[in-house]
mmCIF file of C-alpha atoms and ligand atoms in Angstrom:
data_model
loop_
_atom_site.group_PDB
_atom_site.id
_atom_site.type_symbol
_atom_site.label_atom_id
_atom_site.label_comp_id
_atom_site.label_asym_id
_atom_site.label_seq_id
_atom_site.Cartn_x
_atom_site.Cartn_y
_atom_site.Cartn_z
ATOM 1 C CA UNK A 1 0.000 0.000 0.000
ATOM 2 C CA UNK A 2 1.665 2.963 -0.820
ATOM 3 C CA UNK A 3 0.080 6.402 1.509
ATOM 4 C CA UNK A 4 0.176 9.844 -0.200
ATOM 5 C CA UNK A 5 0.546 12.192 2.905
ATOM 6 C CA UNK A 6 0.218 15.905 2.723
ATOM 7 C CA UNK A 7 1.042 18.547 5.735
ATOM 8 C CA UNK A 8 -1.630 21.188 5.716
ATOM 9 C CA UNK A 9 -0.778 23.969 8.354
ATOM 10 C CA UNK A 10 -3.416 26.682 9.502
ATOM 11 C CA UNK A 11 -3.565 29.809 7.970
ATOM 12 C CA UNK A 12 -1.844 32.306 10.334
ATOM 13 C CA UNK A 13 -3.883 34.015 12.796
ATOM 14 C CA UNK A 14 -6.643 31.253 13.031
ATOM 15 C CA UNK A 15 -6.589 28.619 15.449
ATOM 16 C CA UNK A 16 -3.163 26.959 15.442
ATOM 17 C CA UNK A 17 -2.704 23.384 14.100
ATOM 18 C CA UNK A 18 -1.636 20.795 11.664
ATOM 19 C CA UNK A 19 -4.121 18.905 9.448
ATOM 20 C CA UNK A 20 -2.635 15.705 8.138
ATOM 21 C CA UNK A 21 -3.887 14.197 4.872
ATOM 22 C CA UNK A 22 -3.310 10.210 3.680
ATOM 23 C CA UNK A 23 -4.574 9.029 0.721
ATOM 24 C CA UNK A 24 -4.599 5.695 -0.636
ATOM 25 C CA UNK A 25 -2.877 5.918 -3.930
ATOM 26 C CA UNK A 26 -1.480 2.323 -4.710
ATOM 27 C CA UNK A 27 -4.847 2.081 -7.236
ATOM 28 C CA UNK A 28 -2.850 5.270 -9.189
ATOM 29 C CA UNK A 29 0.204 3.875 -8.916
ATOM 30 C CA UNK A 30 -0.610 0.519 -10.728
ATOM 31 C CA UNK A 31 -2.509 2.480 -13.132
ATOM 32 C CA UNK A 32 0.499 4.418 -14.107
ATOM 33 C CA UNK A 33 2.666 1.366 -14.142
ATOM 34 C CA UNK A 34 0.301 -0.517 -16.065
ATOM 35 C CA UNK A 35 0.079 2.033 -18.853
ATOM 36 C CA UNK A 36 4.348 2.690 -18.680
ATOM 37 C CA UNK A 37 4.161 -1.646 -19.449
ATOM 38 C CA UNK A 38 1.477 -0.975 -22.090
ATOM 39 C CA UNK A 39 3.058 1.020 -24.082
ATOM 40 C CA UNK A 40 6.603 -0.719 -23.575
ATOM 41 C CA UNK A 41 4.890 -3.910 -24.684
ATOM 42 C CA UNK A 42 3.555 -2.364 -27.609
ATOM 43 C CA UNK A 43 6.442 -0.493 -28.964
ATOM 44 C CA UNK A 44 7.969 -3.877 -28.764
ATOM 45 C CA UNK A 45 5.151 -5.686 -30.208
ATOM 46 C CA UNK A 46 5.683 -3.031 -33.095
ATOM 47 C CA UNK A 47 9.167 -2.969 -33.338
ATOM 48 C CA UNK A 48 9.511 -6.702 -33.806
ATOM 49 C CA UNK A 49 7.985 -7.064 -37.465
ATOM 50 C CA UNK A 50 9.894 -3.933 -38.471
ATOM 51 C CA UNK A 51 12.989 -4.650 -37.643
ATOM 52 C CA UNK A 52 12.386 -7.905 -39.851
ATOM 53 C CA UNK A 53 10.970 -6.346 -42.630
ATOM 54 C CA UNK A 54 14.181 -3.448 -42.502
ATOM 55 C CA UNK A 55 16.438 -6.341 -42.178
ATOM 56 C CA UNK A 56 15.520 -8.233 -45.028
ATOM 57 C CA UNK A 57 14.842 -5.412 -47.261
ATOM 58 C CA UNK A 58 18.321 -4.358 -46.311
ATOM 59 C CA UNK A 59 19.740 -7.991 -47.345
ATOM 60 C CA UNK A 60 17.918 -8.096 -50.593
ATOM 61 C CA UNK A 61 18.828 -4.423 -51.725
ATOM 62 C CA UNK A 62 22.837 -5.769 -50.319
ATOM 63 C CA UNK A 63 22.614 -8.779 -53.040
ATOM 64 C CA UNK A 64 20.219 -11.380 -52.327
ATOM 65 C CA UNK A 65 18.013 -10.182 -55.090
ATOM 66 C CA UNK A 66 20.083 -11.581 -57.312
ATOM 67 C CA UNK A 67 19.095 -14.869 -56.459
ATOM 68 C CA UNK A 68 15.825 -15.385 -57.247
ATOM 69 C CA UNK A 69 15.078 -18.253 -54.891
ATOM 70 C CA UNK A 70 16.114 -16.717 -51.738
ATOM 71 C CA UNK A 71 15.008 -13.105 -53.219
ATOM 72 C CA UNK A 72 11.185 -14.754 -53.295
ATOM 73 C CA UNK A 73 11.795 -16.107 -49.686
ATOM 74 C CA UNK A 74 12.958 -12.954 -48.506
ATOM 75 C CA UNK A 75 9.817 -11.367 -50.089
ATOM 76 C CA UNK A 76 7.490 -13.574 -48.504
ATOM 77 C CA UNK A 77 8.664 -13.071 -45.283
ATOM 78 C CA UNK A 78 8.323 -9.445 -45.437
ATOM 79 C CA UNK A 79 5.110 -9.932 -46.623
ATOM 80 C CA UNK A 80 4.049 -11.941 -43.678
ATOM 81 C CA UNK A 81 5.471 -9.570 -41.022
ATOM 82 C CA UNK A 82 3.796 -6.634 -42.618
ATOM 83 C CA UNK A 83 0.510 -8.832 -42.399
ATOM 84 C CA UNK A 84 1.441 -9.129 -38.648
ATOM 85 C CA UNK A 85 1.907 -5.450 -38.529
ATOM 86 C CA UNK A 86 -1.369 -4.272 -39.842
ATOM 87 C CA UNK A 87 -3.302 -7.042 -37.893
ATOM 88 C CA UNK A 88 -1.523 -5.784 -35.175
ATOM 89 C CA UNK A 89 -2.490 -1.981 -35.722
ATOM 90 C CA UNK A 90 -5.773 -2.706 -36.266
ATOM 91 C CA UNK A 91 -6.190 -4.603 -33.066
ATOM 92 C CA UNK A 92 -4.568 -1.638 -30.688
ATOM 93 C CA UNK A 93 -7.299 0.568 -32.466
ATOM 94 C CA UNK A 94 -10.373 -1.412 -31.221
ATOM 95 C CA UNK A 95 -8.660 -2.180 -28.163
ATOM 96 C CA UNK A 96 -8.365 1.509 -27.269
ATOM 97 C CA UNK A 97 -11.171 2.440 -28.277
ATOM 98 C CA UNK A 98 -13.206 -0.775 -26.777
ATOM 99 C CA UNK A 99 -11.202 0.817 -23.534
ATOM 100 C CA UNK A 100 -12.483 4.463 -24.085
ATOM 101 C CA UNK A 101 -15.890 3.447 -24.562
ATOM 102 C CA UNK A 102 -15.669 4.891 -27.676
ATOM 103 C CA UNK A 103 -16.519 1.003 -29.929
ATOM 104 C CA UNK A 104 -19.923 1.550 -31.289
ATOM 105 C CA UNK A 105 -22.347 -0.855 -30.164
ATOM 106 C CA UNK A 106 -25.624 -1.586 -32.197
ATOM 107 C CA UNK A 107 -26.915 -3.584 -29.913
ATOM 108 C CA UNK A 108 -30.452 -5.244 -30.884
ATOM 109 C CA UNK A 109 -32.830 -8.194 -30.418
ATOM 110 C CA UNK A 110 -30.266 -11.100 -31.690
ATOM 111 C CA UNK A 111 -30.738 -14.888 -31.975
ATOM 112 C CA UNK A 112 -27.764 -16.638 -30.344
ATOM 113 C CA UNK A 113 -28.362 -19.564 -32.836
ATOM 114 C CA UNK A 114 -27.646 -16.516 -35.751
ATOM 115 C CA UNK A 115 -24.558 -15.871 -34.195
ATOM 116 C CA UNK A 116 -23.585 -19.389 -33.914
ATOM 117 C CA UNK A 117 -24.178 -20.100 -37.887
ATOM 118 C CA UNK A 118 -22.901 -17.022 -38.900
ATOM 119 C CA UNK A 119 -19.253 -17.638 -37.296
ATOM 120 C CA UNK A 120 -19.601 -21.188 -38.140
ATOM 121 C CA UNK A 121 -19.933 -20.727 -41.812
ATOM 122 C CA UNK A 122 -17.227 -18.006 -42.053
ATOM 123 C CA UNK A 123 -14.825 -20.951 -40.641
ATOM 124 C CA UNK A 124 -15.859 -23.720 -42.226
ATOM 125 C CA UNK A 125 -13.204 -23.559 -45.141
ATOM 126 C CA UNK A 126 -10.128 -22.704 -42.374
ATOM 127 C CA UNK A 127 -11.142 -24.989 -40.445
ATOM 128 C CA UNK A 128 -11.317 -27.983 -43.233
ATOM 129 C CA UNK A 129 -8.264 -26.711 -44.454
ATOM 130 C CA UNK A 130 -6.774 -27.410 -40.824
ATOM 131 C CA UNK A 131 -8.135 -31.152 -40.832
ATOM 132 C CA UNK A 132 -10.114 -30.076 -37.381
ATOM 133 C CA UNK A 133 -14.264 -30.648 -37.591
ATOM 134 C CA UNK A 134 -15.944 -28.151 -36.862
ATOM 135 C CA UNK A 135 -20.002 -28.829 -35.012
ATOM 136 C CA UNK A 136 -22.605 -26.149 -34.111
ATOM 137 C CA UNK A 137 -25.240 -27.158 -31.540
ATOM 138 C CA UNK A 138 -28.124 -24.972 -30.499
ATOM 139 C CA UNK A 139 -31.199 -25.983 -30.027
ATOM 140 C CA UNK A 140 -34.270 -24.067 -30.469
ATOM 141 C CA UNK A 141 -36.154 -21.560 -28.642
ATOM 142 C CA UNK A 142 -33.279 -20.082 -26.797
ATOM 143 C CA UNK A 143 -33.991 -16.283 -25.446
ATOM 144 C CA UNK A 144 -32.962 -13.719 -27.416
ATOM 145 C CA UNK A 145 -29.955 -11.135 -26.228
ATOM 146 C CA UNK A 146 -29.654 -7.686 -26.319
ATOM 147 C CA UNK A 147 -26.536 -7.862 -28.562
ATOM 148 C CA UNK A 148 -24.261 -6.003 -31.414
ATOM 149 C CA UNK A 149 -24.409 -9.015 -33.588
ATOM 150 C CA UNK A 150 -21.220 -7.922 -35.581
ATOM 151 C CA UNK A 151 -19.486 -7.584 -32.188
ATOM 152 C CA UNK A 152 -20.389 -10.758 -31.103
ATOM 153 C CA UNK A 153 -19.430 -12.871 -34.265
ATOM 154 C CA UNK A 154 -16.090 -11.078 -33.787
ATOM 155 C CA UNK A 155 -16.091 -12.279 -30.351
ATOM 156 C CA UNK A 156 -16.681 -16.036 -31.623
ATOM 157 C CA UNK A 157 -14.684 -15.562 -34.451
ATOM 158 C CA UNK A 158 -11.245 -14.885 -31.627
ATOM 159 C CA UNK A 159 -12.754 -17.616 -30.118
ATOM 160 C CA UNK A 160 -13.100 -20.077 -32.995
ATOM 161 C CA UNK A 161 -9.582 -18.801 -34.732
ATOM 162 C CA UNK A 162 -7.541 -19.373 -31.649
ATOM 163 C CA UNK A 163 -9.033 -22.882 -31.279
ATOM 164 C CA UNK A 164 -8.565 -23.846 -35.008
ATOM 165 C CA UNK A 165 -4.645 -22.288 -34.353
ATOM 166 C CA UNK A 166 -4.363 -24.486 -30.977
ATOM 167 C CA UNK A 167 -6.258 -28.176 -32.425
ATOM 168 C CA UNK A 168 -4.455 -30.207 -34.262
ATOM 169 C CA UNK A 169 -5.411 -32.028 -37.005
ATOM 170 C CA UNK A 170 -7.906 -34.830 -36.543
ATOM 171 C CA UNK A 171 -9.595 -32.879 -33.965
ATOM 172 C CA UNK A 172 -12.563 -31.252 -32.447
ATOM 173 C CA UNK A 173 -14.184 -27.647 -32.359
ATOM 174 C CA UNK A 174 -17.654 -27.511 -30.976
ATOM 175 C CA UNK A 175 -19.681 -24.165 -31.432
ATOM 176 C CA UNK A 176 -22.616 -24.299 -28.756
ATOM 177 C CA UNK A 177 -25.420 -22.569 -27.150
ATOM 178 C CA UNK A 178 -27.425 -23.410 -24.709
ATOM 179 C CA UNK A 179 -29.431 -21.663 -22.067
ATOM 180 C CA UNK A 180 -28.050 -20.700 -18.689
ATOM 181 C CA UNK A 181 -30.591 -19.558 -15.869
ATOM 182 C CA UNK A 182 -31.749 -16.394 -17.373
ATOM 183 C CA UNK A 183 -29.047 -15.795 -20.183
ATOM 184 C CA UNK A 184 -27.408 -17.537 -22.976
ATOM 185 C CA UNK A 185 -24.295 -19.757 -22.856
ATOM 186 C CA UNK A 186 -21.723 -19.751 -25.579
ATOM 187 C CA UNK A 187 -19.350 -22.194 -26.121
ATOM 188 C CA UNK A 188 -15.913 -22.649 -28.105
ATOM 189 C CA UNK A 189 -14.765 -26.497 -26.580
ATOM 190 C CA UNK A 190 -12.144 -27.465 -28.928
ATOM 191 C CA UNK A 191 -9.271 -31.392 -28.367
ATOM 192 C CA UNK A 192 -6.475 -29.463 -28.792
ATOM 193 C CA UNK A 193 -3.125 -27.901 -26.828
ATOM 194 C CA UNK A 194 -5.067 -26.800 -23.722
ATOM 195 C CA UNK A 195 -3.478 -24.037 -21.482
ATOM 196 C CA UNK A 196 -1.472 -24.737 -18.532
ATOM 197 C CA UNK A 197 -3.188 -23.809 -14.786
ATOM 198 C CA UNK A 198 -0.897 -21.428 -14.601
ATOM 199 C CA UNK A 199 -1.578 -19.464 -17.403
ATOM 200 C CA UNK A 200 -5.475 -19.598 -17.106
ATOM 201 C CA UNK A 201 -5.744 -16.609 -15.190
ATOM 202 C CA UNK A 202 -3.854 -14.365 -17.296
ATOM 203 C CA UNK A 203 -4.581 -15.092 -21.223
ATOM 204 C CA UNK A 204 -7.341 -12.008 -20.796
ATOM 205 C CA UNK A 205 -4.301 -9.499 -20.349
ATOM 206 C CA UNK A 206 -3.566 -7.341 -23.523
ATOM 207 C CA UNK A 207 -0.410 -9.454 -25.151
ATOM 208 C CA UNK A 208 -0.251 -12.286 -23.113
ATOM 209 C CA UNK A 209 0.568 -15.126 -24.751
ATOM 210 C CA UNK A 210 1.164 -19.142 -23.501
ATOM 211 C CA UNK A 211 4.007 -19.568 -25.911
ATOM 212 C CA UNK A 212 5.474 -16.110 -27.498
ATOM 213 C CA UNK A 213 7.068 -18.572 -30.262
ATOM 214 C CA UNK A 214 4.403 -20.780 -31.203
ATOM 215 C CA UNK A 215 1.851 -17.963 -31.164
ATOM 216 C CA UNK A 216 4.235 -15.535 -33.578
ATOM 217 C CA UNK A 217 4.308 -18.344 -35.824
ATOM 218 C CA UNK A 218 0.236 -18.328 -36.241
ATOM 219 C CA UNK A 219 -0.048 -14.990 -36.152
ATOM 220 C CA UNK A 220 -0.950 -14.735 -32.596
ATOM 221 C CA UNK A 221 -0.916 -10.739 -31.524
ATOM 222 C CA UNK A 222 -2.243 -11.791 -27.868
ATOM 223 C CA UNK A 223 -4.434 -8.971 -28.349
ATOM 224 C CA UNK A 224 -7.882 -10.912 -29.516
ATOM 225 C CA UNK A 225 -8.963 -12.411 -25.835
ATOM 226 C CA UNK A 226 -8.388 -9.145 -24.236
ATOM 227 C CA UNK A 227 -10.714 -7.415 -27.046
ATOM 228 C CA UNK A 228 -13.315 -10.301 -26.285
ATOM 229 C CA UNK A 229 -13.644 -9.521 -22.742
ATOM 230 C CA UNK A 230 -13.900 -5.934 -23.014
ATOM 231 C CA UNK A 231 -16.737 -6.726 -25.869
ATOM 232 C CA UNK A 232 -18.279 -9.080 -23.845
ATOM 233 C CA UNK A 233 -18.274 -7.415 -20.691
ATOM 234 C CA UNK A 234 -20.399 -4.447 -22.466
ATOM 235 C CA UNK A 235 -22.710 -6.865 -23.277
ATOM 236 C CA UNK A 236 -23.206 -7.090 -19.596
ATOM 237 C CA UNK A 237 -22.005 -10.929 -19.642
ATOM 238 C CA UNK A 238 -19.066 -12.730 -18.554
ATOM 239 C CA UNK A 239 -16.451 -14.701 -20.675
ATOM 240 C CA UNK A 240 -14.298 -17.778 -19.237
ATOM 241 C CA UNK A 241 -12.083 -20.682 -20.015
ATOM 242 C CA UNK A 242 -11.525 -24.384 -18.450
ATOM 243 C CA UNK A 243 -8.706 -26.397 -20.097
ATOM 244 C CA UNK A 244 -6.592 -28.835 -19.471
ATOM 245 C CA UNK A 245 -2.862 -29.660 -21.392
ATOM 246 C CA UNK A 246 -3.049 -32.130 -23.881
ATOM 247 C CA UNK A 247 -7.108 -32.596 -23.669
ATOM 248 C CA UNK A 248 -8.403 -29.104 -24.884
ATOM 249 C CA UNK A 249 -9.701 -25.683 -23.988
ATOM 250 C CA UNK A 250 -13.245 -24.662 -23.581
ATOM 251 C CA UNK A 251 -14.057 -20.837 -23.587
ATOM 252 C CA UNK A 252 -17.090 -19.627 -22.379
ATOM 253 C CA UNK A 253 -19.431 -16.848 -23.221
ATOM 254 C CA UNK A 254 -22.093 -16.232 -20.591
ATOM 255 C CA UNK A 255 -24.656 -13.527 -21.829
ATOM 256 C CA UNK A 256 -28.288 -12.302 -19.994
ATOM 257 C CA UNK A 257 -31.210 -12.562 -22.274
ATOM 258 C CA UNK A 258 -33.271 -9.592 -23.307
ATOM 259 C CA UNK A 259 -35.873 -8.623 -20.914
ATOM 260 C CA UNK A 260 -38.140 -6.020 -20.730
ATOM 261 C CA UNK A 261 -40.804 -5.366 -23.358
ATOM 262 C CA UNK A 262 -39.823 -5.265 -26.998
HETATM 263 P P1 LIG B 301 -3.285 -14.649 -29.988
HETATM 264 O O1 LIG B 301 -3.472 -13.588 -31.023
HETATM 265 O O2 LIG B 301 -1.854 -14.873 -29.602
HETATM 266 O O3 LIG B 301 -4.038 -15.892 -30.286
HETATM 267 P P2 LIG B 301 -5.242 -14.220 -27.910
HETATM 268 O O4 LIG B 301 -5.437 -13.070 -27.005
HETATM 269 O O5 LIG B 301 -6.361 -14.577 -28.837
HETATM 270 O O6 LIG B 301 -3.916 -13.934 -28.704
HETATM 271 O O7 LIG B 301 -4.862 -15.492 -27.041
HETATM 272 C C1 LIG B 301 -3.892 -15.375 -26.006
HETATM 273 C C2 LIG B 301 -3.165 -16.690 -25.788
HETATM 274 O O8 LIG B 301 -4.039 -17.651 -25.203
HETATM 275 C C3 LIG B 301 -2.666 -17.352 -27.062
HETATM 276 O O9 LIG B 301 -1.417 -16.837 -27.463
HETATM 277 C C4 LIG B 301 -2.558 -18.803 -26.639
HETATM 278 O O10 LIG B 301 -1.355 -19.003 -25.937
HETATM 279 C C5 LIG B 301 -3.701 -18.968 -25.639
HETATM 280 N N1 LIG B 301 -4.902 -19.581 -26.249
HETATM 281 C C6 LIG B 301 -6.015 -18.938 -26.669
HETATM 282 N N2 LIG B 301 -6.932 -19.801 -27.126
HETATM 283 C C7 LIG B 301 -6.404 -21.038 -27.000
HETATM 284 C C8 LIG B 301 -6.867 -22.374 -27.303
HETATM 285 N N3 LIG B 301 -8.077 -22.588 -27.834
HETATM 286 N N4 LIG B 301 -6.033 -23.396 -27.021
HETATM 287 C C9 LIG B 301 -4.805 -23.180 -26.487
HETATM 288 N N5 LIG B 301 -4.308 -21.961 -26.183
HETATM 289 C C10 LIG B 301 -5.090 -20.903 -26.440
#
């Protein structure tokens, strides 16, 4: 706890005495340090994929284009980083403004089992591609939720991607709603990597990532769960994940149902 104290004395000529102020500012403190590691972690983040993309333009432009083969490689590579850099852009953008409040939500009467096909059928190729089957369930008749439909499938669509990433081959992804008290439960249960224990409680954080290597080489930014809860959370609902190494991951979307009259 760290204590802010301030000496106030009495203004001359009044009654004589010393008023002594503490305030509690450890919650500043962290805040401060939190946004100092923020934007460390994102210069870096940054930095990485331009320092590749300098030092490989650098090698081409010093010879290397002269040999087509490696020239092409070279390319690729740069191509790939610059990929990373614009994904990586335009994730800071929604996460700051998801932080500022500033994300616009259209947020209207919306059928979970919509949101469910919808995400399904934009993964259906990737994830056929990836050798991993990929199942909807959701039955009918579920309540509706008072949700930005876009913002949700983009939700689902973190949730799916990272799964797809994380399963190999020959495995599972199961897309699932069901009903939960009064709201609407989401599910992305997928057969693949899992997460260790230790790292369950902190893959929400902006840029944390299980393995910085493995993740780099999919693409990973370790920005997409952190969007997802912020989303999520201004839906009013709660997001979650069980998992367990070498079995799979489930992530779960908990969101309350539309009430009042409509
Ligand atoms: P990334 O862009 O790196 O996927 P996310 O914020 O979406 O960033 O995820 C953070 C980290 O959580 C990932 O780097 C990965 O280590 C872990 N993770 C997320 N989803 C899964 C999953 N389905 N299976 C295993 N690990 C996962």
């Amino acid at each position: 706890q760290i204590l802010e104290a301030r000496l106030a004395l009495a203004p001359s000529g009044g009654e004589r005495g010393v008023l002594v102020m503490l305030r509690d500012i450890t919650r500043s403190r962290q805040l401060e340090q939190m946004r100092t590691e923020f934007v460390a972690n994102v210069t870096h983040e940054l930095r990485t994929p331009l320092t590749s993309i300098q030092g490989f333009a650098e090698t081409l432009l010093e010879g290397a284009l002269d040999e087509p083969e490696t020239a092409r490689h070279f390319v690729e590579i740069m191509l790939r980083e610059s990929r990373h850099l614009g994904a990586l852009i335009d994730e800071l953008l929604d996460l700051s403004r998801v932080e500022s409040g500033k994300f616009r939500m259209q947020r209207r009467p919306t059928v979970p089992a919509e949101l469910i096909a919808a995400t399904a059928a934009r993964f259906a190729q990737k994830a056929e591609r990836a050798g991993v089957q990929l199942v909807t369930e959701a039955p009918d008749g579920l309540p509706l939720i008072n949700g930005d439909p876009d913002r949700l499938v983009q939700v689902l669509s973190n949730l799916v991607e990272n799964a797809i990433k994380y399963t190999p081959a020959g495995g599972r992804i199961t897309l699932s709603a069901r009903r939960d008290g009064d709201g609407v439960r989401i599910a992305v249960a997928d057969t693949g990597a899992g997460i260790p224990q230790a790292d369950l409680g902190r893959i929400f954080e902006r840029f944390y990532r299980v393995d910085k290597a493995r993740s780099r080489a999919t693409g990973g930014t370790g920005l997409g769960l952190a969007i997802a809860k912020h989303i999520v959370e201004a839906h009013g609902g709660t997001i979650g994940v069980e998992s367990e190494v070498g079995k799979g991951s489930t992530f779960t979307v908990i969101l309350p149902a539309l009430t009042g009259p409509e």
